[in-house]
XYZ file of C-alpha atoms in Angstrom:
594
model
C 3.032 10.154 -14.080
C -0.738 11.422 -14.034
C -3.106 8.354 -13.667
C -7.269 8.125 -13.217
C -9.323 5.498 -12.561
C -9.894 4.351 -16.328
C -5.857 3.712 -17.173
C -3.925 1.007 -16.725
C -0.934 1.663 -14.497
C 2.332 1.575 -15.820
C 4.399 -0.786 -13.168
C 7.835 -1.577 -14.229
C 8.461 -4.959 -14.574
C 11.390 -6.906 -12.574
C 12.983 -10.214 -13.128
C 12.154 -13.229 -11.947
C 15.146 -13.447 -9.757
C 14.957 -10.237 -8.626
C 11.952 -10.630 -7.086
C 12.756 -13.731 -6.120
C 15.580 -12.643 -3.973
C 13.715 -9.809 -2.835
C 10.661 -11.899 -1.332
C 12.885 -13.861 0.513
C 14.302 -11.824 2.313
C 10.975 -11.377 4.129
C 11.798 -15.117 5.558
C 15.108 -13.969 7.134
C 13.589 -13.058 10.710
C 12.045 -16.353 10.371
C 14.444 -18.461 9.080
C 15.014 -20.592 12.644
C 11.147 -21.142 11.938
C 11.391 -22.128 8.307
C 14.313 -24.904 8.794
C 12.769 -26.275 11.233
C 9.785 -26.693 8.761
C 12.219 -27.766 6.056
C 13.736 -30.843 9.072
C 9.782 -31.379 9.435
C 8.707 -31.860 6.196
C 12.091 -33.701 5.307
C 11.329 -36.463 8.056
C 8.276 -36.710 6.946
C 9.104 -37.261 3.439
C 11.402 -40.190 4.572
C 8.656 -41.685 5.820
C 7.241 -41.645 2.537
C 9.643 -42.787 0.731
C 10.549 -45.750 3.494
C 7.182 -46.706 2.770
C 7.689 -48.673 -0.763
C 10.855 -49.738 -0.039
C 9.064 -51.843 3.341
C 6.239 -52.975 0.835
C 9.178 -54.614 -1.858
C 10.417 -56.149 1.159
C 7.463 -57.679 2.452
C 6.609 -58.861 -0.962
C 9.950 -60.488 -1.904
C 11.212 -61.375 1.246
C 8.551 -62.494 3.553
C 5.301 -62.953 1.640
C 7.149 -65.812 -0.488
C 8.516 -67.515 2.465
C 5.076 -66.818 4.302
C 7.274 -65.055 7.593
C 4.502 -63.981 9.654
C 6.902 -62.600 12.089
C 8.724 -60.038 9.568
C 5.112 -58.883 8.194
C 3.788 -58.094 11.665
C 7.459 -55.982 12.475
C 6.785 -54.416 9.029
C 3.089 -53.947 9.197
C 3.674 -52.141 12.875
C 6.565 -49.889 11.263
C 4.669 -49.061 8.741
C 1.973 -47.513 11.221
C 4.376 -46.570 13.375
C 6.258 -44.112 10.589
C 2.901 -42.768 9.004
C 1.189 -42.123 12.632
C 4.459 -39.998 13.152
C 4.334 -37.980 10.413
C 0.904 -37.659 10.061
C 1.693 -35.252 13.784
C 4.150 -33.719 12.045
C 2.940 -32.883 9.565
C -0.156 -30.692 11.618
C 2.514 -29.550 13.263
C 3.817 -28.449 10.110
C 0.867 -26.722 8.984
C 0.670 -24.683 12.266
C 3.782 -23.215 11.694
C 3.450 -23.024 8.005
C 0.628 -21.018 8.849
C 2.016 -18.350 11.292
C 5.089 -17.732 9.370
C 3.038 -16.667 6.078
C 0.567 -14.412 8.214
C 3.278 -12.772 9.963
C 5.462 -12.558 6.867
C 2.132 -10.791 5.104
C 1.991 -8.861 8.468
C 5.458 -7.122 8.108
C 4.889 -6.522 4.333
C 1.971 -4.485 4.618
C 2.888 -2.492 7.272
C 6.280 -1.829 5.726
C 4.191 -0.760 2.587
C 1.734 1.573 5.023
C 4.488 3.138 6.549
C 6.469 3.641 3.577
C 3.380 5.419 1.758
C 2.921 7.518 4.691
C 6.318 9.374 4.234
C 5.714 9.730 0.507
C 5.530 13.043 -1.100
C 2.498 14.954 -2.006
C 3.475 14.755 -5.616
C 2.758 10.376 -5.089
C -0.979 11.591 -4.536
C -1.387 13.536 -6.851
C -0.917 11.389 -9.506
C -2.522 8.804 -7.885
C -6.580 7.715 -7.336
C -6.632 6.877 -3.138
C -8.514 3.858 -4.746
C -5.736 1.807 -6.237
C -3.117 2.365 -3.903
C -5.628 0.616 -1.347
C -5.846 -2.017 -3.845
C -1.842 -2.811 -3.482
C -2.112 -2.034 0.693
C -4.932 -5.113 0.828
C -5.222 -7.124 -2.487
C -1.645 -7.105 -4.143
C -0.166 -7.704 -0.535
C -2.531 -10.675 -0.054
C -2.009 -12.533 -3.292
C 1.520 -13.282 -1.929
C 0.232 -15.444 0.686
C 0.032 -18.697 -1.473
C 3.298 -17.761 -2.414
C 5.304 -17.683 0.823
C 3.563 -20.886 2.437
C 3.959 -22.850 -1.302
C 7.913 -21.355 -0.635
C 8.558 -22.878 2.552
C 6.509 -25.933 2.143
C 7.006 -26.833 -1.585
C 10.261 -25.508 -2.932
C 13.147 -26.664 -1.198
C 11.939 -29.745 0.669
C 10.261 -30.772 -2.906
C 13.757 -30.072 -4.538
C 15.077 -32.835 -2.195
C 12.234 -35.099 -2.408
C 12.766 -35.637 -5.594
C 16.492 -35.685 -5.610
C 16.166 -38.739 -3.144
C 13.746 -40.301 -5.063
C 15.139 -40.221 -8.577
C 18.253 -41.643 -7.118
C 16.542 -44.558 -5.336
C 14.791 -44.998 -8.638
C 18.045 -44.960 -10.570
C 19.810 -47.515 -7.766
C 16.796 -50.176 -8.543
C 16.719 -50.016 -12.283
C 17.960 -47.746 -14.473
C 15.852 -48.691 -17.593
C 13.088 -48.166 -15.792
C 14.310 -44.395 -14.322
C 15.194 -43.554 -17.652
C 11.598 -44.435 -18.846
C 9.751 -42.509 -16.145
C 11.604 -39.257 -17.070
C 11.336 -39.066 -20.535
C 8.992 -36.875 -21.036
C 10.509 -34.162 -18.533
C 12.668 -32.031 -21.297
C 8.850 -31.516 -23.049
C 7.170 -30.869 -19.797
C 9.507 -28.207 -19.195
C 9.845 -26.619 -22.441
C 5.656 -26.441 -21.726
C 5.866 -24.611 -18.876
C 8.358 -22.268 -19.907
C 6.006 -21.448 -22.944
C 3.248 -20.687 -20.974
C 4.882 -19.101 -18.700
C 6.114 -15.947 -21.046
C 2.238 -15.017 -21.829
C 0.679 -16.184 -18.386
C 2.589 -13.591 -16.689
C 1.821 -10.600 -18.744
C -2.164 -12.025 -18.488
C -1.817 -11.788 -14.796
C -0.386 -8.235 -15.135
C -4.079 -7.142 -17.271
C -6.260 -8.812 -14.408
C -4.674 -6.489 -11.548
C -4.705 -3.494 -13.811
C -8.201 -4.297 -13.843
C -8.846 -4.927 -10.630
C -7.253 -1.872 -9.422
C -9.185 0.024 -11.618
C -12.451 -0.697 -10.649
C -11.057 -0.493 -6.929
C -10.361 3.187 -7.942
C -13.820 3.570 -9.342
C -15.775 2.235 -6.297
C -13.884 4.454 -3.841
C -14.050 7.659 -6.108
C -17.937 6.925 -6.565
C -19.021 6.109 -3.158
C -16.789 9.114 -1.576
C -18.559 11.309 -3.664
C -22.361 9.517 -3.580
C -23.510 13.257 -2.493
C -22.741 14.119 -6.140
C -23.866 11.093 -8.095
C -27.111 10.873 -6.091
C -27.311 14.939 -6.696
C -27.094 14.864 -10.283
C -29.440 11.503 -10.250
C -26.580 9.695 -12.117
C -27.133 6.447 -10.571
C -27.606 4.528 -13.526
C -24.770 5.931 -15.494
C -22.407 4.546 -12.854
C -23.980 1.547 -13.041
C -23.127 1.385 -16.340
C -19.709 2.114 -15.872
C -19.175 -0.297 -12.452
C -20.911 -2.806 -15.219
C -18.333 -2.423 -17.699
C -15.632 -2.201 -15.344
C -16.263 -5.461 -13.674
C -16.792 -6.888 -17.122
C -13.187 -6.061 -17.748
C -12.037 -7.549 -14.734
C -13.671 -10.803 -15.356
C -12.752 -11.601 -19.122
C -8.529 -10.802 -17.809
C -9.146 -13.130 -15.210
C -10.641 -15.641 -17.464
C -8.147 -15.274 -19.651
C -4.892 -15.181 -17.061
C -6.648 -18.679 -15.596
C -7.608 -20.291 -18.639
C -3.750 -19.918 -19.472
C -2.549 -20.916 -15.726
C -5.091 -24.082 -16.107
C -3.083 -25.734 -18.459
C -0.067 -26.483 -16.324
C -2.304 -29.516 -14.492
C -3.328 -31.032 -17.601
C 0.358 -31.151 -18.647
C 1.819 -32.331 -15.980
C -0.860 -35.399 -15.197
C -0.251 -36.317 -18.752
C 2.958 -36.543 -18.450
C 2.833 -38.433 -15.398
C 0.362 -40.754 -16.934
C 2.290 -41.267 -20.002
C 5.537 -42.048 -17.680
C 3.531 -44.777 -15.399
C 2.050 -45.992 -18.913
C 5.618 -46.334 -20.367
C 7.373 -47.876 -16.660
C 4.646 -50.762 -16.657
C 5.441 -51.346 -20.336
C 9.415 -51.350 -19.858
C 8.496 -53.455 -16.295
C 6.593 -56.118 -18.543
C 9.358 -56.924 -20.436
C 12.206 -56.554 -17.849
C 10.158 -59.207 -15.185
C 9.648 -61.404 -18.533
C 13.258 -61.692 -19.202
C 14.063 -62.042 -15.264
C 15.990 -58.419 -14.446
C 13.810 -57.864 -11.549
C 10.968 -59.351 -9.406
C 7.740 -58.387 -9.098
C 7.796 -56.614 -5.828
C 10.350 -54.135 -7.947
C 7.870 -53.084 -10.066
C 5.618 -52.939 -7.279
C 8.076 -50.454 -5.827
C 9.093 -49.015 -8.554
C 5.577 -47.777 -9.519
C 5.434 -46.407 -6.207
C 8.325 -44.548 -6.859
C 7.291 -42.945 -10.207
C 4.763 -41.741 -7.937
C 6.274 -40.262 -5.398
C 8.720 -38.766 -8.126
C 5.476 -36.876 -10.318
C 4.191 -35.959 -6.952
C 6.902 -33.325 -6.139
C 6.869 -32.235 -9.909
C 3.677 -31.490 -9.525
C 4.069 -29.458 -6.369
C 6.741 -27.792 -8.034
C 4.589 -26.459 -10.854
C 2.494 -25.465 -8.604
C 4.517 -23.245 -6.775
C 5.946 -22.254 -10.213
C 2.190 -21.240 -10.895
C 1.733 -19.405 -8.031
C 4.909 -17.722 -8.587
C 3.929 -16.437 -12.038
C 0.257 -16.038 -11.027
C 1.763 -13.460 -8.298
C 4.968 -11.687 -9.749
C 2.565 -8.968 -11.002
C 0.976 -8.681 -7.291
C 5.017 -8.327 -6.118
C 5.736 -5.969 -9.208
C 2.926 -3.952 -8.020
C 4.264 -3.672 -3.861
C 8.049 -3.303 -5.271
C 6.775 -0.494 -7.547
C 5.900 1.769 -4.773
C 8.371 0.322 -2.344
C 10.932 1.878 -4.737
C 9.724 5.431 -4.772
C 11.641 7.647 -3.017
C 10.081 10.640 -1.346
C 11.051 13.733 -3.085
C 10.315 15.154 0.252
C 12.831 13.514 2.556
C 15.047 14.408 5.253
C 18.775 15.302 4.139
C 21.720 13.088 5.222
C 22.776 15.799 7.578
C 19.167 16.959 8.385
C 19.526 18.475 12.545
C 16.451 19.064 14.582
C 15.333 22.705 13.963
C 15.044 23.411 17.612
C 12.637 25.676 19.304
C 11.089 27.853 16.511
C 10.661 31.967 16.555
C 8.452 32.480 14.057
C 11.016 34.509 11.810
C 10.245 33.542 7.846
C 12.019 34.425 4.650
C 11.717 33.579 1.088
C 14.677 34.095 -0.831
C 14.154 34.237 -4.537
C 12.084 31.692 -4.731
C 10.739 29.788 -7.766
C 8.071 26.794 -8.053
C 6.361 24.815 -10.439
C 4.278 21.708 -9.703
C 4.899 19.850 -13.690
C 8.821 21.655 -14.157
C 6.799 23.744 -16.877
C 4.506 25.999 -15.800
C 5.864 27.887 -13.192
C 3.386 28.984 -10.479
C 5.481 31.053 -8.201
C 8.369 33.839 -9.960
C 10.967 34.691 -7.750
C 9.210 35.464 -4.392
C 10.960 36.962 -1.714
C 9.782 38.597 2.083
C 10.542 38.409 5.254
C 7.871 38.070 8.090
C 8.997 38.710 11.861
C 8.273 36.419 14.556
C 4.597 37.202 15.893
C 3.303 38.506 12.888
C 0.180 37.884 11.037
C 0.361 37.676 7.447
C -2.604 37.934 4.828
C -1.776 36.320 1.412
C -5.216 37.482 -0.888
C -5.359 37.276 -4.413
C -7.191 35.446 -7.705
C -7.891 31.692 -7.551
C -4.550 29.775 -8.808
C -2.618 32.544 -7.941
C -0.186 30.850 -5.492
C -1.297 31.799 -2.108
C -1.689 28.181 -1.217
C 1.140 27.458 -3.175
C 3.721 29.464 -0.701
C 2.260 28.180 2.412
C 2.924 24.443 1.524
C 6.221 25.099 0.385
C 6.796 26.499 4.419
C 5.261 23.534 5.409
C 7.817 21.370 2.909
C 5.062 19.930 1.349
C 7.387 20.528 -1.432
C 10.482 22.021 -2.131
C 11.070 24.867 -4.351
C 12.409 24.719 -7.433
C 14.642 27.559 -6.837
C 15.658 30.084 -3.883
C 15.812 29.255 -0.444
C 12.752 29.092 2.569
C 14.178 29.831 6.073
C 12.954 29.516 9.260
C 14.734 31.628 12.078
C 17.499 31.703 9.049
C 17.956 27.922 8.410
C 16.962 26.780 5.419
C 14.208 24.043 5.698
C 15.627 21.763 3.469
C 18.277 21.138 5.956
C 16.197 21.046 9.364
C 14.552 16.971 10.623
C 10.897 17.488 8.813
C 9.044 16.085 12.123
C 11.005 19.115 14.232
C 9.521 21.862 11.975
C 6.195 20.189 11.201
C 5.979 19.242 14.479
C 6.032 23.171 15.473
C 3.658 24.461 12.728
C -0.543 24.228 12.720
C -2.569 24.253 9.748
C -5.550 24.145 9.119
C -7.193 23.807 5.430
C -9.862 24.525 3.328
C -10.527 21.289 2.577
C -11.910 20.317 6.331
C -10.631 16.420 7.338
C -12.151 14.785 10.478
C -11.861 11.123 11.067
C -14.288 8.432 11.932
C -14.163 8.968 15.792
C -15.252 10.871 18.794
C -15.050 14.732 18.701
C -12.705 14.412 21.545
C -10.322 12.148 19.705
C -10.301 14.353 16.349
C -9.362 17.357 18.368
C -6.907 15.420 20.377
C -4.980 14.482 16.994
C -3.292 18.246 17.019
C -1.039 16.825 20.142
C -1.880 13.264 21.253
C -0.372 14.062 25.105
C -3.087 16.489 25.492
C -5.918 15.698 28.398
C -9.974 15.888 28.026
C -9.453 19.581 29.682
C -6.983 20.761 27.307
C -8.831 19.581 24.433
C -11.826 21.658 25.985
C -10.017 24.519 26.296
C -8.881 24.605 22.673
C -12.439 24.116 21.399
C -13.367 27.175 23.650
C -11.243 29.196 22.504
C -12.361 28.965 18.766
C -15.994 28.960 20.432
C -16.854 25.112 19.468
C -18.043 24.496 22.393
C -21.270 25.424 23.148
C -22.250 23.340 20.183
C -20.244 20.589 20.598
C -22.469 20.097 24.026
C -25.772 20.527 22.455
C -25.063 17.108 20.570
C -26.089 13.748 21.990
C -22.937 13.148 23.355
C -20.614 15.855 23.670
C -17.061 15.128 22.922
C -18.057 11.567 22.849
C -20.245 11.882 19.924
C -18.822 9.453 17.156
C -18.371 11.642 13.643
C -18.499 9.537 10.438
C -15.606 9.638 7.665
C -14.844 13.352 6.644
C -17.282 14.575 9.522
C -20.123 14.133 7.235
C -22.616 14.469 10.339
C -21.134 17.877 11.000
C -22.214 20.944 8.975
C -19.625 22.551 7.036
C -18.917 25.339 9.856
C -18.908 22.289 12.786
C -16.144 20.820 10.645
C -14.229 23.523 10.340
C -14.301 24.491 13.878
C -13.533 21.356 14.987
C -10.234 21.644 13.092
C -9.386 24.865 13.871
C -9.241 23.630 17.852
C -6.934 20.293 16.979
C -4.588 23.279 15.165
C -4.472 25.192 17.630
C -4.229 22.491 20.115
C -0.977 21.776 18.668
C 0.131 24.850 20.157
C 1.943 25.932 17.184
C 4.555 28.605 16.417
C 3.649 28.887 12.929
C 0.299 28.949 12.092
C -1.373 28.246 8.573
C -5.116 29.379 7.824
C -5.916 28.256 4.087
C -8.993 29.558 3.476
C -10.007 28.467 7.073
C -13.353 30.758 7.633
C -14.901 29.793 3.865
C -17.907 27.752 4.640
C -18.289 29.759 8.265
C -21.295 31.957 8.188
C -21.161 35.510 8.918
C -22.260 35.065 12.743
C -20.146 32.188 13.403
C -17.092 33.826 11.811
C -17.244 36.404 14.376
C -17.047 34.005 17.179
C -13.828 32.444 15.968
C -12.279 35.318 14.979
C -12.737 36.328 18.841
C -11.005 32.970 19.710
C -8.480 33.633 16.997
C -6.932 37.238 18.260
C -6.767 35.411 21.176
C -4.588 32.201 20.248
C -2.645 33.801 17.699
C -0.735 35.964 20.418
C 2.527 35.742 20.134
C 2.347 33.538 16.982
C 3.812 34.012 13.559
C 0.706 33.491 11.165
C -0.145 33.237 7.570
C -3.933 33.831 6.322
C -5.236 32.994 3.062
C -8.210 34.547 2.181
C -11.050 35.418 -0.492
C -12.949 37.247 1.828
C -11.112 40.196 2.924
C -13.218 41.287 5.803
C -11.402 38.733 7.566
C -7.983 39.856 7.338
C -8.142 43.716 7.814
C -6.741 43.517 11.261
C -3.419 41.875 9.503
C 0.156 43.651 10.358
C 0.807 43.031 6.612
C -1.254 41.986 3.352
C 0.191 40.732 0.702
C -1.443 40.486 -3.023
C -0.415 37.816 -5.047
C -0.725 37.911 -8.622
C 0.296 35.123 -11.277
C 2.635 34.269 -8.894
C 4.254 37.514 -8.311
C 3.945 39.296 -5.309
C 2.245 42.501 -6.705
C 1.649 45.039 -3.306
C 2.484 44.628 0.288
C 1.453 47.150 2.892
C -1.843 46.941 5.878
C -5.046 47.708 4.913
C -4.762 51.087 5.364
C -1.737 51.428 2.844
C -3.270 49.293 -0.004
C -6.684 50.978 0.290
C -4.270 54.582 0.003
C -2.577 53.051 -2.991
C -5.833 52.474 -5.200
C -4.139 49.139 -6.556
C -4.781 45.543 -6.910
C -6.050 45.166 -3.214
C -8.163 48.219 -3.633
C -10.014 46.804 -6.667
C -10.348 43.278 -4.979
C -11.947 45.299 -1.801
C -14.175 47.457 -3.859
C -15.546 44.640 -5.934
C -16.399 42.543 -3.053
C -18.406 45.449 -1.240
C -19.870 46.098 -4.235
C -20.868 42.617 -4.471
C -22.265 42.423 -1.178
C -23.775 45.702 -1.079
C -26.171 43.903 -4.574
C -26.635 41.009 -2.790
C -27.821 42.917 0.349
């Protein structure tokens, strides 16, 4: 499904149980941890409800009969009981606390690290901006949820279990009175609960849309500063946010009434026991210190409700964040190893298409039934019009994707079948589109084979002649290069990734439009280092500019997905074809220009 930064994403949405049960079972490795919470916050809650039954005592027992002795023994457990709990309950907190960061922990990097073995096709459809906002936001609105879990649901459950029975063992006129209003609370909540959720769903739509927008527009601030439109995104980040803030009005204005309901009802229910107390104390049913209690008790009953629809709240306020994680979570890579994927083993270099068809949308098909074979230590040049499908073939070798028909072998196993990090693992490429990360030269060269030492890393930049101007800057290797190597010209960049590709030591190697943005001078120098590294290596070269590939054992022209001719430079020139009108128009061109 295509998205951009203006759409709402379409996120399937789950039960309540479903996601339910599949939170929880982020508490399993922790479940020691969480009963002993649950023993905690029981003992604690004990205490509590000790606590009025001590106080009727006092009141009918010793205060009338003016026992000093019994108050002081009372008085002393009563400090006794809430000093105790008042440590346990920090001690509670503290582990409360751990649990819910570690829990949030586990989910994001299970999230990361399924992301990381998703297909290309997950990318494609997908601004880099809103799957950052499930990695951090969506995974981060579940806190509240899994510390209200542990400390509100089930110990809250038995709170109030314990308490309405105590309140049903001193009177049951008066229990019946403090829970009358219950069957309307809950039909309430339920109510509110059927639009709240879908409210919630709007705000992180939202939110991850305008996370998409601020990513796209500051990684491309070069352009928007460029074409001085400033104020137009402005505008838009203006709008955006505007959005944002009226769904999250909305979801909370919604989510807001649950308090008012629930105090009202618990004010209505204390009104109501007092009334019913009046008349039962009048007519001599109970004492005074029973209402006394009993009040307490209505208390300590609404208390738990109330921390119940809380955690309801937070559970409805956050299903859409869970939605959101579960959504991706469930995608399978289309790319994946199969069940009886083996390692590929030592590769050749020997590569054959067989018949192979590919199409990125299952409609428009950009490759028609390719086939060739390449020997081991070759160096193949793939040339052709923009879109015509040179890239196309060399990330289907790389199983980037898989083709939609025909077979890709490698030293005559078919890829599909081979462990992904065994072939990969053996194969360099290196890509137009130039990606250095925010580190040290050293480090981004070092990425091609993290086991390789300062000296090897050298070496490779030598050999693709980076380093004489790697040294001329501040630091050498050291120097720190921002995101995308935006410190580094265009021709720095690429250089730079040339030497972590060929650090890698590859068998296969991939070079997608690799020399583009070199000048003319520097092109020379790396195409000295590449004769060099490329010894002995099966290669594939995709280029626009065919000086650069005329010293290629074969050339092959790619046309609307078709492989039109296939011969050296020598043979296509002879032929007067496709290649030989490609050639011709680009010396012509240059020989204008010059």
């Amino acid at each position: 499904m295509q998205n951009n930064i203006n759409k709402d994403e379409e996120v399937m949405r789950r039960s309540k149980s479903e996601i339910t049960i599949k939170l929880l079972t982020y508490l399993k490795p922790y479940k020691l941890k969480s009963f002993l919470v649950v023993l905690l916050m029981i003992f604690v809650m004990v205490c509590e409800i000790v606590n009025p039954l001590l106080l009727k005592i006092a009141i009918d027992d010793y205060v009338g009969s003016r026992n000093v002795n019994g108050l002081i023994v009372i008085g002393v457990s009563l400090l006794s009981l809430n000093l105790v709990a008042w440590g346990l309950s920090k001690i509670r907190w503290n582990m409360i606390t751990s649990i819910t960061n570690n829990i949030l922990v586990n989910i994001r990097h299970e999230l990361y690290s399924h992301i990381q073995y998703l297909s290309f096709d997950f990318f494609d459809n997908r601004p880099v901006g809103k799957i950052l906002a499930r990695v951090v936001g969506d995974v981060n609105a579940l806190k509240n949820l899994f510390s209200q879990a542990i400390q509100s649901f089930i110990p809250q459950i038995i709170n109030l279990f314990c308490v309405a029975i105590i309140m049903f063992v001193l009177n049951i006129k008066l229990a019946l009175a403090s829970i009358a209003l219950l069957p309307l609370l809950g039909f309430a909540m339920f109510w509110i609960e059927i639009y709240s959720r879908r409210r919630w769903e709007i705000y992180r739509n939202k939110r991850s849309n305008l996370n998409g927008f601020t990513h796209e527009d500051f990684s491309g601030i070069k352009v928007v500063q460029g074409f001085a439109r400033e104020k137009g995104t402005e505008n838009n980040f203006k709008d955006m946010v505007g959005e944002l803030s009226n769904s999250f009005v909305k979801a909370v204005r919604l989510n807001d009434c649950f308090w008012p309901l629930v105090e009202l009802s618990w004010g209505i229910g204390t009104l109501v026991v007092f009334a019913v107390g009046y008349f039962l104390i009048k007519s001599g049913e109970i004492e005074i210190g029973t209402l006394i209690a009993f009040s307490m008790y209505v208390g300590m009953f609404w208390r738990p409700i109330m921390n119940l629809s809380s955690f309801y709240n937070t559970l409805i306020t956050n299903f859409s964040a869970a939605d959101r994680i579960f959504d991706i979570l469930d995608v399978e890579p289309v790319i994946k190893n199969s069940l009886n994927a083996k390692p590929i083993g030592k590769i050749q270099g020997n590569v054959e298409f067989k018949n192979v068809t590919f199409s990125y949308d299952d409609e428009n098909e950009v490759l028609k039934n390719v086939s060739f074979k390449v020997s081991k230590g070759e160096k193949i040049a793939l040339v052709g019009a923009t879109g015509a499908g040179k890239s196309t073939i060399v990330s289907l070798l790389s199983r980037f994707y898989d083709p939609t028909k025909g077979k890709i072998l490698v030293d005559g196993k078919d890829i599909k079948n081979v462990d992904l990090e065994s072939l990969r693992s053996q194969m360099g490429i290196m890509l137009q589109d130039t990606f250095l990360f925010s580190d040290s030269i050293m480090e981004n060269i070092r990425y091609g084979r993290l086991d390789a030492t300062d000296e090897e890393v050298i070496n490779a930049a030598k050999a693709v002649n980076a380093h004489s101007f790697i040294m001329e800057l501040e630091k050498g290797y050291n120097t720190e290069v921002n995101e995308r190597g935006s410190r580094l010209s265009l021709g720095q960049r690429q250089l730079i990734s040339f030497a972590r590709a060929l650090l890698a030591n590859p068998r296969i190697l991939i070079l997608d439009e690799a020399t583009s943005n070199i000048d003319t001078q520097t092109e020379k120098l790396v195409q000295e280092g590449i004769e060099r590294i490329l010894h002995g290596r099966t290669s594939f070269v995709v280029a626009h500019r065919l000086s650069t590939i005329r010293d290629c054992d074969k050339i092959m022209v790619i046309n609307n997905g078709e492989i039109e001719e296939v011969g050296n430079h020598e043979e296509l020139l002879k032929k007067k074809g496709s290649y030989y009108e490609l050639y011709m128009a680009q010396y012509n061109f240059l020989s204008e220009g010059a």
